[in-house]
Amino acid sequence: MTERIMEGKEEKKEKTLLYPRYHLSKLSHLVTCLVELTNECPFSCIHCDITKVYREKENVLSKHELTQLFYTLRKLGVFKVVLTGGEPFAREDILPIIQEAIKNGLSVLLLTNGWLVTDVQVRQLALLPRLQVSVSLHGFAEEHDAITGVPGSFERAINAIRMFKKHGVTTRTMTSVMRMNYPCLDAFTKWLTEKEYLDYRLDPKILGDDTIRSLRLTDSELVQFYVRHSILPRLFLKWKYFGENVFLPDIPNCSAGRTLISVSATGKVMPCLSLRTVLGDIRRTQLQDIWSSSELLLALRTRLNNERWECANCSSLGICSSCPADAWQETGSWLSKPTECCRHLAAIERASETIRLPEVNEMCRR
């Protein structure tokens, strides 16, 4: 593969792909497992459908079944488990569950809204290694409470964050960026870093039905988001001018089914929590058998070879996530082109046009 590097004069540089396409299936090693512990949640967030669509509150995986799952994940060489919901702290046995995951050598990322967290629980969590907590925080009090539908949820989330930090638990925040909270985003992120000294993650990808999709940023807001709050425009320029892929060369950019898999609160196995196509049930089939024999997972891993995949020949695969969940929710087929990904890529490209030439030259020298 030939790359052209632009800096003053044109040069040519030969580079061999490290991962030929015919080896794609061999590159799939399970690294991360997302586990829903419950569908219960005290909130009714406007951008979330978990409590609206998936109402099964009984027959959830027991602590014993989850312990067996963590043991299986350890045998498969999994590095990290993400514990989510619903709200994980809605389970009375949440602490023993986390402890079992840690005992099995897994790193744990715990996603919570902070509403049900107590100081006693935080003190016990602080004793555990390899634990990180992510607290949902969608703006200041006005925006956050409006999004969650629960007055006082902002204050409870902040109290939980401060408890975690006080006891030394690694903590960050997670913000779903939408039209309702976009106007406060600049001030909010400044407050997080300067006043609360918090790491944060901003996610402008909103997935769901038509009602939820209506919450997405407009095209102009999306461009400004990438200008102000993302490194992707700079990575886009590296990819465009210097041939540096943001993702591994010639490998599907989405990790679902390749290095990541998800398990629902009732034991259903899915590629990810947004691509909710059931592959099997851990109560009936061993997870390692599902991982190794699922036709959908194999198709996701080798999709660059699939002529039916509409993104296969797209020149932007080096920068685009090409999310199969987006495509599935839009058309019912993961093989179709996800128009929302295309919209984000267009916004990133427009945002990259605001980067000055000296910055581009500096990137070339790195």
Short mmCIF file of C-alpha atoms in Angstrom, two decimals:
data_model
loop_
_atom_site.label_atom_id
_atom_site.label_comp_id
_atom_site.label_asym_id
_atom_site.label_seq_id
_atom_site.Cartn_x
_atom_site.Cartn_y
_atom_site.Cartn_z
CA MET A 1 0.00 0.00 0.00
CA THR A 2 1.41 3.39 -0.93
CA GLU A 3 0.95 6.41 1.32
CA ARG A 4 1.42 10.00 0.24
CA ILE A 5 2.73 12.37 2.90
CA MET A 6 2.12 16.09 2.35
CA GLU A 7 4.70 18.47 3.81
CA GLY A 8 6.30 21.00 1.49
CA LYS A 9 6.88 18.55 -1.33
CA GLU A 10 5.35 15.18 -2.06
CA GLU A 11 7.06 12.01 -0.95
CA LYS A 12 6.17 8.38 -1.44
CA LYS A 13 6.47 5.82 1.29
CA GLU A 14 5.82 2.12 0.98
CA LYS A 15 3.97 0.46 3.84
CA THR A 16 2.89 -3.16 4.11
CA LEU A 17 -0.41 -3.99 5.76
CA LEU A 18 0.21 -5.77 9.04
CA TYR A 19 -3.10 -7.61 9.02
CA PRO A 20 -4.16 -9.09 5.65
CA ARG A 21 -7.91 -9.47 5.24
CA TYR A 22 -7.86 -13.26 5.09
CA HIS A 23 -6.53 -13.35 8.68
CA LEU A 24 -9.39 -11.31 10.14
CA SER A 25 -11.15 -14.19 11.89
CA LYS A 26 -7.88 -15.11 13.64
CA LEU A 27 -7.62 -11.61 15.10
CA SER A 28 -10.80 -12.00 17.13
CA HIS A 29 -9.94 -12.44 20.78
CA LEU A 30 -12.50 -11.59 23.42
CA VAL A 31 -11.15 -8.73 25.55
CA THR A 32 -14.22 -7.00 27.00
CA CYS A 33 -17.64 -8.23 28.10
CA LEU A 34 -20.55 -5.90 28.83
CA VAL A 35 -22.93 -7.36 31.41
CA GLU A 36 -26.35 -5.96 32.23
CA LEU A 37 -27.04 -6.76 35.87
CA THR A 38 -30.65 -5.59 35.87
CA ASN A 39 -33.23 -3.75 33.78
CA GLU A 40 -34.48 -1.83 36.80
CA CYS A 41 -33.69 1.86 37.10
CA PRO A 42 -35.16 4.71 39.17
CA PHE A 43 -34.79 7.06 36.19
CA SER A 44 -36.65 7.40 32.88
CA CYS A 45 -33.95 9.09 30.83
CA ILE A 46 -35.31 10.51 27.59
CA HIS A 47 -32.51 8.97 25.51
CA CYS A 48 -32.65 5.47 27.06
CA ASP A 49 -35.02 2.65 26.16
CA ILE A 50 -33.74 -0.07 28.48
CA THR A 51 -36.56 0.27 31.04
CA LYS A 52 -39.19 0.90 28.35
CA VAL A 53 -38.41 -1.96 25.98
CA TYR A 54 -36.73 -4.58 28.16
CA ARG A 55 -39.06 -4.91 31.13
CA GLU A 56 -38.04 -8.32 32.48
CA LYS A 57 -37.37 -7.71 36.16
CA GLU A 58 -37.57 -11.34 37.19
CA ASN A 59 -35.46 -14.22 35.99
CA VAL A 60 -32.34 -12.05 35.96
CA LEU A 61 -29.00 -13.78 36.35
CA SER A 62 -28.34 -14.72 39.97
CA LYS A 63 -25.11 -13.98 41.79
CA HIS A 64 -24.16 -17.64 41.36
CA GLU A 65 -24.78 -17.50 37.60
CA LEU A 66 -22.80 -14.27 37.32
CA THR A 67 -19.93 -15.84 39.26
CA GLN A 68 -19.93 -18.72 36.76
CA LEU A 69 -19.92 -16.17 33.93
CA PHE A 70 -16.92 -14.33 35.40
CA TYR A 71 -15.06 -17.64 35.75
CA THR A 72 -15.80 -18.41 32.09
CA LEU A 73 -14.60 -14.96 31.05
CA ARG A 74 -11.36 -15.52 32.93
CA LYS A 75 -10.81 -18.83 31.12
CA LEU A 76 -11.41 -17.05 27.80
CA GLY A 77 -8.69 -14.52 28.63
CA VAL A 78 -11.05 -11.57 29.01
CA PHE A 79 -9.40 -8.46 30.45
CA LYS A 80 -12.32 -6.23 31.41
CA VAL A 81 -15.98 -6.54 32.35
CA VAL A 82 -18.33 -3.56 32.15
CA LEU A 83 -21.17 -3.83 34.67
CA THR A 84 -24.24 -1.85 33.68
CA GLY A 85 -28.04 -1.94 33.77
CA GLY A 86 -30.55 -0.51 34.31
CA GLU A 87 -28.93 0.72 37.46
CA PRO A 88 -26.50 -1.81 38.98
CA PHE A 89 -27.03 -0.49 42.50
CA ALA A 90 -30.69 -1.49 42.24
CA ARG A 91 -29.41 -4.99 43.05
CA GLU A 92 -28.97 -5.68 46.75
CA ASP A 93 -26.11 -8.08 45.95
CA ILE A 94 -24.16 -5.58 43.83
CA LEU A 95 -21.10 -5.58 46.13
CA PRO A 96 -20.64 -9.39 46.18
CA ILE A 97 -21.10 -9.42 42.40
CA ILE A 98 -18.31 -6.87 41.89
CA GLN A 99 -16.11 -8.75 44.35
CA GLU A 100 -16.59 -11.99 42.40
CA ALA A 101 -15.55 -10.27 39.17
CA ILE A 102 -12.42 -8.93 40.85
CA LYS A 103 -11.63 -12.34 42.39
CA ASN A 104 -11.64 -13.81 38.90
CA GLY A 105 -8.91 -11.43 37.81
CA LEU A 106 -11.12 -9.09 35.80
CA SER A 107 -10.83 -5.34 35.66
CA VAL A 108 -14.23 -3.79 36.33
CA LEU A 109 -15.83 -0.66 34.93
CA LEU A 110 -19.02 0.06 36.85
CA LEU A 111 -21.61 2.30 35.20
CA THR A 112 -24.03 4.03 37.56
CA ASN A 113 -26.27 7.07 37.83
CA GLY A 114 -25.31 7.50 41.49
CA TRP A 115 -28.87 7.68 42.83
CA LEU A 116 -28.69 4.61 45.08
CA VAL A 117 -25.02 4.75 46.08
CA THR A 118 -24.26 4.88 49.82
CA ASP A 119 -21.11 5.81 51.72
CA VAL A 120 -20.94 2.32 53.24
CA GLN A 121 -20.89 0.77 49.75
CA VAL A 122 -18.25 3.18 48.52
CA ARG A 123 -15.99 2.39 51.49
CA GLN A 124 -16.15 -1.31 50.57
CA LEU A 125 -15.58 -0.65 46.89
CA ALA A 126 -12.51 1.42 47.74
CA LEU A 127 -10.84 -1.75 49.05
CA LEU A 128 -11.01 -3.45 45.65
CA PRO A 129 -8.27 -3.31 43.00
CA ARG A 130 -8.87 -2.86 39.26
CA LEU A 131 -12.13 -0.95 39.72
CA GLN A 132 -13.21 2.16 37.85
CA VAL A 133 -16.57 3.91 38.19
CA SER A 134 -18.35 5.95 35.54
CA VAL A 135 -21.20 8.18 36.73
CA SER A 136 -23.78 9.47 34.25
CA LEU A 137 -23.91 13.27 34.37
CA HIS A 138 -25.73 15.06 31.55
CA GLY A 139 -25.11 18.71 32.39
CA PHE A 140 -25.87 21.00 35.29
CA ALA A 141 -28.88 20.45 37.56
CA GLU A 142 -31.46 21.91 35.17
CA GLU A 143 -30.36 19.86 32.16
CA HIS A 144 -29.51 16.68 34.05
CA ASP A 145 -32.77 16.51 36.01
CA ALA A 146 -34.80 17.22 32.87
CA ILE A 147 -33.04 14.40 31.01
CA THR A 148 -33.39 11.84 33.81
CA GLY A 149 -36.96 12.88 34.66
CA VAL A 150 -36.12 12.87 38.40
CA PRO A 151 -35.75 16.11 40.39
CA GLY A 152 -32.66 16.09 42.58
CA SER A 153 -30.84 13.49 40.47
CA PHE A 154 -28.01 15.93 39.71
CA GLU A 155 -27.28 16.52 43.39
CA ARG A 156 -27.35 12.80 44.14
CA ALA A 157 -24.98 12.11 41.25
CA ILE A 158 -22.55 14.81 42.43
CA ASN A 159 -22.71 13.46 45.99
CA ALA A 160 -21.91 9.97 44.71
CA ILE A 161 -18.98 11.28 42.65
CA ARG A 162 -17.57 13.09 45.66
CA MET A 163 -17.94 9.99 47.82
CA PHE A 164 -16.07 7.89 45.25
CA LYS A 165 -13.29 10.47 44.99
CA LYS A 166 -13.06 10.92 48.77
CA HIS A 167 -12.40 7.21 49.26
CA GLY A 168 -9.97 6.93 46.36
CA VAL A 169 -12.12 5.12 43.79
CA THR A 170 -11.09 6.00 40.23
CA THR A 171 -14.03 7.95 38.87
CA ARG A 172 -15.05 9.64 35.65
CA THR A 173 -18.29 11.02 34.25
CA MET A 174 -20.21 10.03 31.13
CA THR A 175 -22.36 12.55 29.26
CA SER A 176 -24.74 11.76 26.43
CA VAL A 177 -24.67 14.88 24.29
CA MET A 178 -28.02 15.94 22.81
CA ARG A 179 -29.93 19.07 21.89
CA MET A 180 -31.19 19.56 25.44
CA ASN A 181 -27.76 19.82 27.07
CA TYR A 182 -25.60 21.03 24.18
CA PRO A 183 -25.98 24.76 25.01
CA CYS A 184 -24.36 24.27 28.44
CA LEU A 185 -21.61 21.92 27.26
CA ASP A 186 -18.73 24.43 27.20
CA ALA A 187 -19.43 25.70 30.70
CA PHE A 188 -20.18 22.18 31.97
CA THR A 189 -16.91 20.63 30.78
CA LYS A 190 -14.95 23.61 32.12
CA TRP A 191 -16.64 23.14 35.51
CA LEU A 192 -15.85 19.40 35.50
CA THR A 193 -12.15 19.96 34.94
CA GLU A 194 -11.54 23.16 36.90
CA LYS A 195 -13.89 22.74 39.87
CA GLU A 196 -14.44 19.01 40.27
CA TYR A 197 -11.12 17.83 38.75
CA LEU A 198 -12.87 15.04 36.91
CA ASP A 199 -12.09 13.07 33.79
CA TYR A 200 -15.09 12.98 31.54
CA ARG A 201 -16.34 11.35 28.37
CA LEU A 202 -18.75 12.98 25.94
CA ASP A 203 -20.81 10.80 23.62
CA PRO A 204 -22.77 12.50 20.81
CA LYS A 205 -24.01 9.19 19.38
CA ILE A 206 -27.68 8.76 20.28
CA LEU A 207 -29.17 5.38 19.30
CA GLY A 208 -32.81 4.33 19.55
CA ASP A 209 -36.23 4.72 17.99
CA ASP A 210 -37.49 7.77 16.10
CA THR A 211 -38.38 9.61 19.31
CA ILE A 212 -34.88 9.12 20.71
CA ARG A 213 -33.24 10.01 17.39
CA SER A 214 -35.03 13.37 17.46
CA LEU A 215 -32.77 14.29 20.39
CA ARG A 216 -29.64 14.18 18.22
CA LEU A 217 -27.59 17.30 17.59
CA THR A 218 -28.32 19.21 14.42
CA ASP A 219 -25.71 19.14 11.66
CA SER A 220 -24.31 22.55 12.67
CA GLU A 221 -24.25 21.64 16.37
CA LEU A 222 -22.45 18.41 15.54
CA VAL A 223 -19.73 20.29 13.65
CA GLN A 224 -19.25 22.68 16.57
CA PHE A 225 -19.14 19.76 18.99
CA TYR A 226 -16.23 18.22 17.09
CA VAL A 227 -14.50 21.61 16.82
CA ARG A 228 -14.70 22.28 20.56
CA HIS A 229 -14.71 18.89 22.25
CA SER A 230 -13.04 16.20 20.16
CA ILE A 231 -9.63 15.16 18.89
CA LEU A 232 -11.18 13.39 15.90
CA PRO A 233 -10.80 16.32 13.44
CA ARG A 234 -7.04 16.20 14.00
CA LEU A 235 -6.98 12.45 13.62
CA PHE A 236 -9.01 12.93 10.45
CA LEU A 237 -6.28 15.14 9.02
CA LYS A 238 -3.60 12.62 9.92
CA TRP A 239 -5.60 9.97 8.13
CA LYS A 240 -6.43 12.16 5.13
CA TYR A 241 -3.02 13.67 4.45
CA PHE A 242 -0.52 11.38 6.08
CA GLY A 243 -2.14 7.99 5.61
CA GLU A 244 -2.31 7.22 9.34
CA ASN A 245 -5.32 5.05 10.08
CA VAL A 246 -7.09 5.90 13.31
CA PHE A 247 -7.93 2.22 13.64
CA LEU A 248 -5.84 -0.85 12.83
CA PRO A 249 -5.23 -1.19 9.08
CA ASP A 250 -7.77 -3.21 7.13
CA ILE A 251 -9.70 -4.38 10.21
CA PRO A 252 -13.38 -3.67 10.95
CA ASN A 253 -13.36 -0.63 13.20
CA CYS A 254 -16.23 -1.69 15.44
CA SER A 255 -15.15 -4.07 18.21
CA ALA A 256 -18.56 -5.79 18.57
CA GLY A 257 -18.11 -9.51 17.99
CA ARG A 258 -14.38 -9.11 17.46
CA THR A 259 -13.04 -8.14 20.87
CA LEU A 260 -16.30 -7.37 22.66
CA ILE A 261 -19.52 -9.18 23.49
CA SER A 262 -22.53 -8.43 25.70
CA VAL A 263 -24.74 -10.41 28.07
CA SER A 264 -28.21 -9.18 29.02
CA ALA A 265 -29.69 -9.27 32.52
CA THR A 266 -31.44 -12.54 31.66
CA GLY A 267 -28.40 -14.23 30.08
CA LYS A 268 -28.95 -13.45 26.40
CA VAL A 269 -25.72 -13.02 24.44
CA MET A 270 -25.51 -10.17 21.91
CA PRO A 271 -22.73 -8.55 19.84
CA CYS A 272 -23.19 -5.34 21.84
CA LEU A 273 -25.85 -3.64 23.92
CA SER A 274 -26.98 -1.55 20.95
CA LEU A 275 -26.95 -4.42 18.44
CA ARG A 276 -29.41 -6.55 20.38
CA THR A 277 -29.55 -9.56 18.09
CA VAL A 278 -29.65 -12.61 20.36
CA LEU A 279 -26.86 -15.08 19.58
CA GLY A 280 -27.61 -17.54 22.36
CA ASP A 281 -28.31 -17.91 26.07
CA ILE A 282 -25.59 -18.65 28.63
CA ARG A 283 -28.12 -20.70 30.61
CA ARG A 284 -28.35 -23.13 27.70
CA THR A 285 -25.07 -22.81 25.81
CA GLN A 286 -21.49 -22.23 26.91
CA LEU A 287 -20.35 -18.69 26.15
CA GLN A 288 -17.17 -19.94 24.50
CA ASP A 289 -19.28 -22.02 22.07
CA ILE A 290 -21.39 -18.99 21.18
CA TRP A 291 -18.26 -16.88 20.72
CA SER A 292 -16.57 -19.39 18.44
CA SER A 293 -19.52 -20.67 16.40
CA SER A 294 -21.99 -17.80 15.95
CA GLU A 295 -22.54 -17.10 12.26
CA LEU A 296 -23.30 -13.43 12.95
CA LEU A 297 -20.09 -12.94 14.93
CA LEU A 298 -18.06 -14.56 12.18
CA ALA A 299 -19.78 -12.31 9.63
CA LEU A 300 -19.01 -9.21 11.70
CA ARG A 301 -15.35 -10.23 12.01
CA THR A 302 -14.93 -10.81 8.28
CA ARG A 303 -17.25 -8.12 6.96
CA LEU A 304 -14.52 -6.49 4.86
CA ASN A 305 -14.75 -9.58 2.65
CA ASN A 306 -18.55 -9.36 2.38
CA GLU A 307 -19.66 -7.81 -0.90
CA ARG A 308 -23.13 -7.24 0.59
CA TRP A 309 -21.73 -4.89 3.24
CA GLU A 310 -22.39 -1.43 1.84
CA CYS A 311 -19.39 0.12 3.62
CA ALA A 312 -16.87 -2.45 2.35
CA ASN A 313 -15.43 -0.24 -0.39
CA CYS A 314 -15.83 3.11 1.38
CA SER A 315 -12.65 5.17 1.27
CA SER A 316 -13.34 6.52 4.78
CA LEU A 317 -13.04 3.26 6.72
CA GLY A 318 -9.73 4.42 8.17
CA ILE A 319 -11.52 7.05 10.24
CA CYS A 320 -15.18 5.95 10.43
CA SER A 321 -16.51 3.57 13.08
CA SER A 322 -19.11 2.23 10.62
CA CYS A 323 -21.36 1.15 13.47
CA PRO A 324 -23.42 -1.98 12.63
CA ALA A 325 -25.82 -1.14 15.48
CA ASP A 326 -26.57 2.20 13.81
CA ALA A 327 -27.31 0.40 10.54
CA TRP A 328 -29.43 -2.23 12.27
CA GLN A 329 -31.54 0.36 14.07
CA GLU A 330 -31.99 2.39 10.89
CA THR A 331 -32.82 -0.38 8.42
CA GLY A 332 -33.01 -3.69 10.28
CA SER A 333 -29.78 -4.89 8.62
CA TRP A 334 -26.23 -4.39 9.90
CA LEU A 335 -25.02 -4.75 6.29
CA SER A 336 -26.53 -1.41 5.24
CA LYS A 337 -24.69 1.91 5.38
CA PRO A 338 -25.32 3.68 8.72
CA THR A 339 -26.32 7.19 7.66
CA GLU A 340 -25.72 8.55 11.16
CA CYS A 341 -22.07 7.47 10.95
CA CYS A 342 -21.85 9.23 7.59
CA ARG A 343 -23.31 12.37 9.17
CA HIS A 344 -20.75 12.27 11.97
CA LEU A 345 -17.91 11.74 9.49
CA ALA A 346 -19.09 14.74 7.45
CA ALA A 347 -19.16 16.84 10.64
CA ILE A 348 -15.65 15.70 11.57
CA GLU A 349 -14.38 16.63 8.09
CA ARG A 350 -16.00 20.08 8.31
CA ALA A 351 -14.55 20.54 11.79
CA SER A 352 -11.08 19.63 10.48
CA GLU A 353 -11.27 22.58 8.08
CA THR A 354 -11.01 24.91 11.09
CA ILE A 355 -7.54 23.59 11.98
CA ARG A 356 -4.81 25.99 10.90
CA LEU A 357 -2.03 24.98 8.51
CA PRO A 358 0.74 25.30 11.18
CA GLU A 359 -1.09 22.68 13.23
CA VAL A 360 -1.22 20.39 10.20
CA ASN A 361 2.52 20.78 9.62
CA GLU A 362 3.18 20.07 13.31
CA MET A 363 1.22 16.83 13.03
CA CYS A 364 3.31 15.86 10.02
CA ARG A 365 6.52 16.19 12.05
CA ARG A 366 5.28 13.90 14.85
#
